[in-house]
Amino acid sequence: MKRISFALAAAAVVVSLAGINQGAWAQIGPGDGAGMGAGTGAGTGPKRGAGKMRKMDPERMLQRMEANLGLSAEQKEKIRPILQEEIQEMQAIRNDTTLTRVQKREKMQEMRDKYHARIGEQLTAEQRQKADDMRKKAKERWEKRKNRVKQGPKPTSDVK
């Protein structure tokens, strides 16, 4: 009987912690996430939950840029078609079966650089600096994550 009570209590704790985690995800706002918005387009909310990548959406990317950089209405109208063009080109590269994974990655990096520069032309010097800083931080997070994956999982202590 004690084991059943303990198992039920443990299950209740796990369920309540899962609920708290979901509440934390719900609080993520438009400023959260990395980059200028012209990269993965994963946007806000859970980061690729269950291995699924969210579809890139130029409007979501524009909202993030507006929140992070304080875009004017005129800037948004100039940047929107650039984002739409970038997404179409990215999709074309993803769908190109003649390219290897490495070639796709290289082409996409070239594209991100090109579109980052084009979008930067529409920004003020202050906004451009902020966007560059955000991009640099995102790249640092990516490198850190990549290195963590290469190292493998951390050893756990044998607690009994």
XYZ file of N, CA and C in Angstrom:
480
model
N 0.826 -1.196 0.000
C 0.000 0.000 0.000
C 0.871 1.262 0.000
N 2.004 1.206 0.765
C 2.899 2.354 0.813
C 3.505 2.625 -0.563
N 3.840 1.562 -1.274
C 4.430 1.736 -2.603
C 3.457 2.404 -3.562
N 2.203 2.017 -3.509
C 1.195 2.602 -4.388
C 1.026 4.076 -4.041
N 0.958 4.411 -2.766
C 0.822 5.808 -2.345
C 2.023 6.618 -2.810
N 3.208 6.040 -2.634
C 4.415 6.742 -3.050
C 4.417 6.947 -4.566
N 4.033 5.924 -5.323
C 3.999 6.018 -6.781
C 3.002 7.086 -7.230
N 1.851 7.144 -6.583
C 0.851 8.162 -6.921
C 1.363 9.558 -6.594
N 2.021 9.696 -5.462
C 2.563 10.996 -5.083
C 3.642 11.428 -6.076
N 4.507 10.501 -6.461
C 5.561 10.817 -7.425
C 4.955 11.209 -8.770
N 3.926 10.503 -9.193
C 3.262 10.827 -10.456
C 2.628 12.217 -10.389
N 2.043 12.564 -9.250
C 1.431 13.887 -9.090
C 2.489 14.985 -9.191
N 3.646 14.753 -8.606
C 4.726 15.733 -8.674
C 5.184 15.911 -10.119
N 5.351 14.813 -10.836
C 5.793 14.886 -12.233
C 4.775 15.661 -13.069
N 3.501 15.366 -12.875
C 2.445 16.042 -13.638
C 2.421 17.533 -13.309
N 2.557 17.878 -12.034
C 2.530 19.295 -11.662
C 3.742 20.029 -12.217
N 4.905 19.392 -12.210
C 6.094 20.027 -12.786
C 5.939 20.222 -14.294
N 5.326 19.281 -14.958
C 5.085 19.424 -16.399
C 4.161 20.613 -16.653
N 3.174 20.805 -15.793
C 2.260 21.942 -15.925
C 2.980 23.268 -15.731
N 3.892 23.316 -14.777
C 4.673 24.528 -14.547
C 5.527 24.837 -15.767
N 6.132 23.807 -16.347
C 6.958 23.995 -17.534
C 6.131 24.574 -18.684
N 4.923 24.088 -18.866
C 4.067 24.605 -19.933
C 3.731 26.067 -19.690
N 3.507 26.428 -18.433
C 3.228 27.823 -18.098
C 4.404 28.710 -18.440
N 5.618 28.223 -18.242
C 6.808 28.998 -18.577
C 6.885 29.244 -20.078
N 6.566 28.236 -20.874
C 6.584 28.419 -22.325
C 5.549 29.443 -22.765
N 4.417 29.459 -22.082
C 3.352 30.381 -22.465
C 3.757 31.832 -22.223
N 4.745 32.064 -21.351
C 5.153 33.416 -21.028
C 6.216 33.962 -21.966
N 6.704 33.154 -22.881
C 7.739 33.623 -23.796
C 7.109 34.629 -24.747
N 7.741 35.778 -24.869
C 7.165 36.850 -25.671
C 7.854 37.015 -27.004
N 7.429 38.044 -27.775
C 7.958 38.237 -29.112
C 9.428 38.611 -29.138
N 9.974 39.110 -28.058
C 11.376 39.485 -28.037
C 12.285 38.308 -27.763
N 11.725 37.180 -27.387
C 12.544 36.022 -27.061
C 12.961 35.322 -28.333
N 14.061 34.667 -28.280
C 14.578 34.001 -29.462
C 15.793 34.747 -29.941
N 16.404 34.266 -30.966
C 17.684 34.816 -31.367
C 17.616 35.420 -32.743
N 18.569 36.223 -33.022
C 18.771 36.720 -34.370
C 17.884 37.876 -34.718
N 18.064 38.340 -35.916
C 17.329 39.470 -36.405
C 15.966 39.034 -36.903
N 15.704 37.760 -36.887
C 14.445 37.259 -37.400
C 14.586 36.747 -38.815
N 15.749 36.842 -39.373
C 15.938 36.453 -40.754
C 16.757 35.175 -40.856
N 16.552 34.279 -39.938
C 17.316 33.031 -39.960
C 16.388 31.853 -40.039
N 16.322 31.111 -38.982
C 15.517 29.900 -38.977
C 14.041 30.194 -39.008
N 13.656 31.317 -38.450
C 12.240 31.616 -38.414
C 11.519 30.788 -37.385
N 12.227 30.143 -36.521
C 11.593 29.336 -35.499
C 10.751 30.207 -34.596
N 11.046 31.484 -34.539
C 10.187 32.428 -33.858
C 10.140 32.235 -32.377
N 8.963 32.504 -31.829
C 8.796 32.458 -30.393
C 8.222 31.128 -29.965
N 8.110 30.961 -28.673
C 7.496 29.747 -28.135
C 8.493 28.628 -28.037
N 7.992 27.435 -27.878
C 8.894 26.288 -27.717
C 9.835 26.172 -28.902
N 11.073 25.921 -28.609
C 12.081 25.821 -29.660
C 12.077 24.432 -30.269
N 11.451 24.297 -31.404
C 11.420 23.032 -32.147
C 10.998 21.862 -31.278
N 9.881 21.978 -30.636
C 9.392 20.908 -29.775
C 9.178 19.616 -30.540
N 9.544 18.509 -29.936
C 9.352 17.161 -30.479
C 9.992 17.005 -31.853
N 11.094 17.745 -32.094
C 11.828 17.576 -33.336
C 11.192 18.223 -34.550
N 10.137 18.997 -34.360
C 9.478 19.650 -35.482
C 9.918 21.106 -35.552
N 10.293 21.514 -36.750
C 10.692 22.903 -36.942
C 9.487 23.679 -37.438
N 9.257 24.837 -36.848
C 8.106 25.637 -37.244
C 8.343 26.263 -38.614
N 7.272 26.431 -39.359
C 7.356 27.044 -40.673
C 7.755 28.513 -40.525
N 8.662 28.931 -41.392
C 9.097 30.321 -41.344
C 7.952 31.217 -41.815
N 7.714 32.269 -41.063
C 6.615 33.176 -41.344
C 7.160 34.602 -41.359
N 7.107 35.273 -42.504
C 7.665 36.624 -42.562
C 6.981 37.593 -41.599
N 5.700 37.411 -41.360
C 5.001 38.319 -40.439
C 5.488 38.122 -39.003
N 5.697 36.868 -38.603
C 6.212 36.610 -37.255
C 7.626 37.177 -37.123
N 8.422 36.983 -38.167
C 9.791 37.498 -38.149
C 9.774 39.023 -38.054
N 8.876 39.652 -38.785
C 8.747 41.106 -38.770
C 8.304 41.599 -37.388
N 7.383 40.872 -36.754
C 6.940 41.243 -35.404
C 8.094 41.182 -34.420
N 8.911 40.133 -34.517
C 10.074 40.015 -33.625
C 11.049 41.151 -33.858
N 11.284 41.476 -35.127
C 12.196 42.566 -35.432
C 11.643 43.890 -34.918
N 10.336 44.088 -35.071
C 9.707 45.319 -34.582
C 9.871 45.421 -33.066
N 9.637 44.318 -32.361
C 9.748 44.320 -30.900
C 11.193 44.525 -30.449
N 12.137 43.905 -31.137
C 13.539 43.969 -30.727
C 14.257 45.219 -31.207
N 13.892 45.716 -32.373
C 14.632 46.823 -32.979
C 13.839 48.129 -33.044
N 12.546 48.068 -32.769
C 11.723 49.279 -32.830
C 11.556 49.801 -34.246
N 11.156 48.923 -35.163
C 10.988 49.322 -36.563
C 9.839 50.310 -36.726
N 10.007 51.227 -37.660
C 8.919 52.128 -38.032
C 8.011 51.405 -39.034
N 6.842 51.977 -39.284
C 5.917 51.379 -40.257
C 6.556 51.361 -41.646
N 7.298 52.400 -41.981
C 7.962 52.471 -43.291
C 9.034 51.385 -43.418
N 9.790 51.169 -42.353
C 10.815 50.127 -42.375
C 10.184 48.749 -42.538
N 9.091 48.522 -41.831
C 8.407 47.227 -41.934
C 7.973 46.956 -43.367
N 7.439 47.955 -44.035
C 6.974 47.776 -45.407
C 8.125 47.515 -46.375
N 9.301 48.066 -46.085
C 10.458 47.825 -46.942
C 11.086 46.464 -46.663
N 11.017 46.006 -45.405
C 11.658 44.751 -45.014
C 10.797 43.535 -45.344
N 9.477 43.684 -45.299
C 8.564 42.554 -45.545
C 8.885 41.798 -46.840
N 9.005 42.486 -48.001
C 9.301 41.731 -49.236
C 10.682 41.060 -49.209
N 11.631 41.653 -48.499
C 12.957 41.032 -48.382
C 12.836 39.705 -47.639
N 12.080 39.704 -46.548
C 11.877 38.473 -45.776
C 11.145 37.419 -46.591
N 10.125 37.851 -47.337
C 9.380 36.904 -48.170
C 10.282 36.274 -49.229
N 11.121 37.077 -49.824
C 12.058 36.573 -50.840
C 13.046 35.592 -50.203
N 13.543 35.941 -49.020
C 14.492 35.064 -48.333
C 13.865 33.701 -48.038
N 12.651 33.705 -47.557
C 11.982 32.449 -47.217
C 11.798 31.586 -48.462
N 11.430 32.196 -49.573
C 11.259 31.438 -50.813
C 12.585 30.822 -51.266
N 13.662 31.593 -51.177
C 14.968 31.059 -51.586
C 15.420 29.943 -50.656
N 15.199 30.117 -49.356
C 15.571 29.086 -48.381
C 14.817 27.792 -48.679
N 13.526 27.918 -48.971
C 12.719 26.741 -49.264
C 13.212 26.048 -50.524
N 13.615 26.823 -51.520
C 14.139 26.250 -52.759
C 15.414 25.454 -52.480
N 16.257 25.984 -51.609
C 17.492 25.260 -51.265
C 17.152 23.977 -50.515
N 16.235 24.061 -49.561
C 15.834 22.862 -48.804
C 15.298 21.772 -49.721
N 14.565 22.176 -50.744
C 13.924 21.223 -51.646
C 14.845 20.729 -52.758
N 16.031 21.309 -52.892
C 16.963 20.926 -53.944
C 17.629 19.597 -53.573
N 17.241 18.546 -54.257
C 17.761 17.209 -53.940
C 19.136 16.951 -54.541
N 19.621 17.874 -55.371
C 20.947 17.679 -55.973
C 22.067 18.123 -55.038
N 21.725 18.860 -53.994
C 22.733 19.358 -53.061
C 22.889 18.421 -51.873
N 24.116 18.316 -51.393
C 24.346 17.557 -50.167
C 23.951 18.427 -48.982
N 23.894 17.822 -47.817
C 23.530 18.557 -46.605
C 24.535 19.686 -46.337
N 25.804 19.408 -46.536
C 26.851 20.414 -46.322
C 26.699 21.566 -47.322
N 26.424 21.233 -48.587
C 26.243 22.268 -49.594
C 25.031 23.139 -49.270
N 23.957 22.509 -48.820
C 22.768 23.267 -48.430
C 23.092 24.219 -47.285
N 23.805 23.714 -46.294
C 24.157 24.547 -45.139
C 24.991 25.746 -45.585
N 25.970 25.511 -46.454
C 26.815 26.605 -46.939
C 26.009 27.637 -47.724
N 25.141 27.153 -48.620
C 24.314 28.071 -49.408
C 23.383 28.892 -48.513
N 22.823 28.229 -47.516
C 21.913 28.945 -46.617
C 22.658 29.995 -45.795
N 23.865 29.692 -45.391
C 24.649 30.680 -44.649
C 24.952 31.889 -45.535
N 25.302 31.644 -46.787
C 25.542 32.737 -47.727
C 24.276 33.585 -47.883
N 23.145 32.900 -48.002
C 21.871 33.614 -48.139
C 21.553 34.434 -46.911
N 21.734 33.843 -45.724
C 21.458 34.590 -44.490
C 22.311 35.853 -44.429
N 23.581 35.728 -44.811
C 24.467 36.894 -44.808
C 23.965 37.953 -45.790
N 23.584 37.504 -46.982
C 23.102 38.431 -48.015
C 21.855 39.173 -47.548
N 20.886 38.432 -47.001
C 19.642 39.064 -46.589
C 19.820 39.891 -45.319
N 20.721 39.480 -44.452
C 21.019 40.274 -43.261
C 21.540 41.647 -43.697
N 22.410 41.654 -44.704
C 22.954 42.916 -45.219
C 21.853 43.755 -45.870
N 20.992 43.113 -46.654
C 19.908 43.856 -47.317
C 18.948 44.467 -46.305
N 18.641 43.711 -45.266
C 17.755 44.236 -44.231
C 18.469 45.347 -43.471
N 19.762 45.157 -43.230
C 20.544 46.171 -42.525
C 20.533 47.519 -43.228
N 20.411 47.510 -44.549
C 20.344 48.760 -45.312
C 19.104 49.568 -44.964
N 18.065 48.906 -44.471
C 16.808 49.582 -44.148
C 16.771 50.069 -42.694
N 17.802 49.757 -41.933
C 17.825 50.089 -40.512
C 18.666 51.325 -40.247
N 18.405 51.956 -39.103
C 19.260 53.054 -38.654
C 20.561 52.444 -38.144
N 21.561 53.276 -37.933
C 22.854 52.787 -37.432
C 22.679 52.097 -36.083
N 21.857 52.662 -35.225
C 21.616 52.075 -33.897
C 20.907 50.720 -34.020
N 19.893 50.650 -34.863
C 19.165 49.397 -35.067
C 20.082 48.336 -35.680
N 20.911 48.752 -36.622
C 21.828 47.823 -37.284
C 22.820 47.242 -36.267
N 23.329 48.103 -35.378
C 24.258 47.639 -34.352
C 23.574 46.640 -33.427
N 22.344 46.945 -33.043
C 21.600 46.039 -32.163
C 21.341 44.701 -32.869
N 20.985 44.760 -34.142
C 20.733 43.538 -34.910
C 22.013 42.711 -35.034
N 23.131 43.385 -35.271
C 24.415 42.673 -35.369
C 24.770 42.013 -34.035
N 24.535 42.733 -32.939
C 24.800 42.169 -31.612
C 23.926 40.945 -31.349
N 22.649 41.038 -31.726
C 21.731 39.916 -31.528
C 22.177 38.720 -32.367
N 22.622 38.982 -33.574
C 23.078 37.902 -34.451
C 24.336 37.247 -33.879
N 25.229 38.067 -33.345
C 26.455 37.542 -32.745
C 26.129 36.662 -31.544
N 25.209 37.108 -30.697
C 24.816 36.318 -29.523
C 24.163 35.001 -29.948
N 23.342 35.064 -30.986
C 22.691 33.849 -31.478
C 23.732 32.861 -31.987
N 24.741 33.373 -32.678
C 25.799 32.502 -33.198
C 26.579 31.876 -32.040
N 26.835 32.660 -30.994
C 27.539 32.126 -29.820
C 26.718 31.018 -29.159
N 25.405 31.230 -29.048
C 24.540 30.190 -28.463
C 24.561 28.941 -29.323
N 24.557 29.129 -30.647
C 24.586 28.000 -31.565
C 25.877 27.219 -31.384
N 27.010 27.927 -31.320
C 28.303 27.257 -31.150
C 28.347 26.501 -29.826
N 27.841 27.119 -28.791
C 27.819 26.478 -27.471
C 26.978 25.204 -27.518
N 25.822 25.287 -28.144
C 24.938 24.125 -28.265
C 25.588 23.039 -29.109
N 26.258 23.443 -30.195
C 26.914 22.493 -31.079
C 28.042 21.771 -30.333
N 28.800 22.510 -29.556
C 29.882 21.904 -28.778
C 29.345 20.963 -27.713
N 28.229 21.320 -27.125
C 27.618 20.467 -26.109
C 27.175 19.144 -26.724
N 26.642 19.186 -27.932
C 26.204 17.972 -28.617
C 27.408 17.097 -28.950
N 28.507 17.723 -29.383
C 29.714 16.969 -29.719
C 30.279 16.258 -28.501
N 30.195 16.893 -27.333
C 30.751 16.314 -26.117
C 29.906 15.163 -25.594
N 28.664 15.118 -25.967
C 27.776 14.062 -25.486
C 27.163 14.445 -24.149
N 26.296 13.584 -23.639
C 25.611 13.912 -22.377
C 26.583 13.919 -21.207
N 26.258 14.765 -20.222
C 27.085 14.848 -19.022
C 26.917 13.569 -18.210
N 27.993 13.097 -17.614
C 27.861 11.889 -16.777
C 27.017 12.204 -15.558
N 26.181 11.250 -15.193
C 25.337 11.421 -14.017
C 25.921 10.621 -12.872
N 25.679 11.105 -11.673
C 26.193 10.387 -10.516
C 25.274 9.210 -10.215
N 25.830 8.182 -9.643
C 25.059 6.989 -9.328
C 24.387 7.167 -7.966
N 23.182 7.705 -7.978
C 22.427 7.902 -6.750
C 21.465 6.734 -6.610
N 21.525 6.093 -5.456
C 20.650 4.941 -5.248
C 19.758 5.154 -4.072
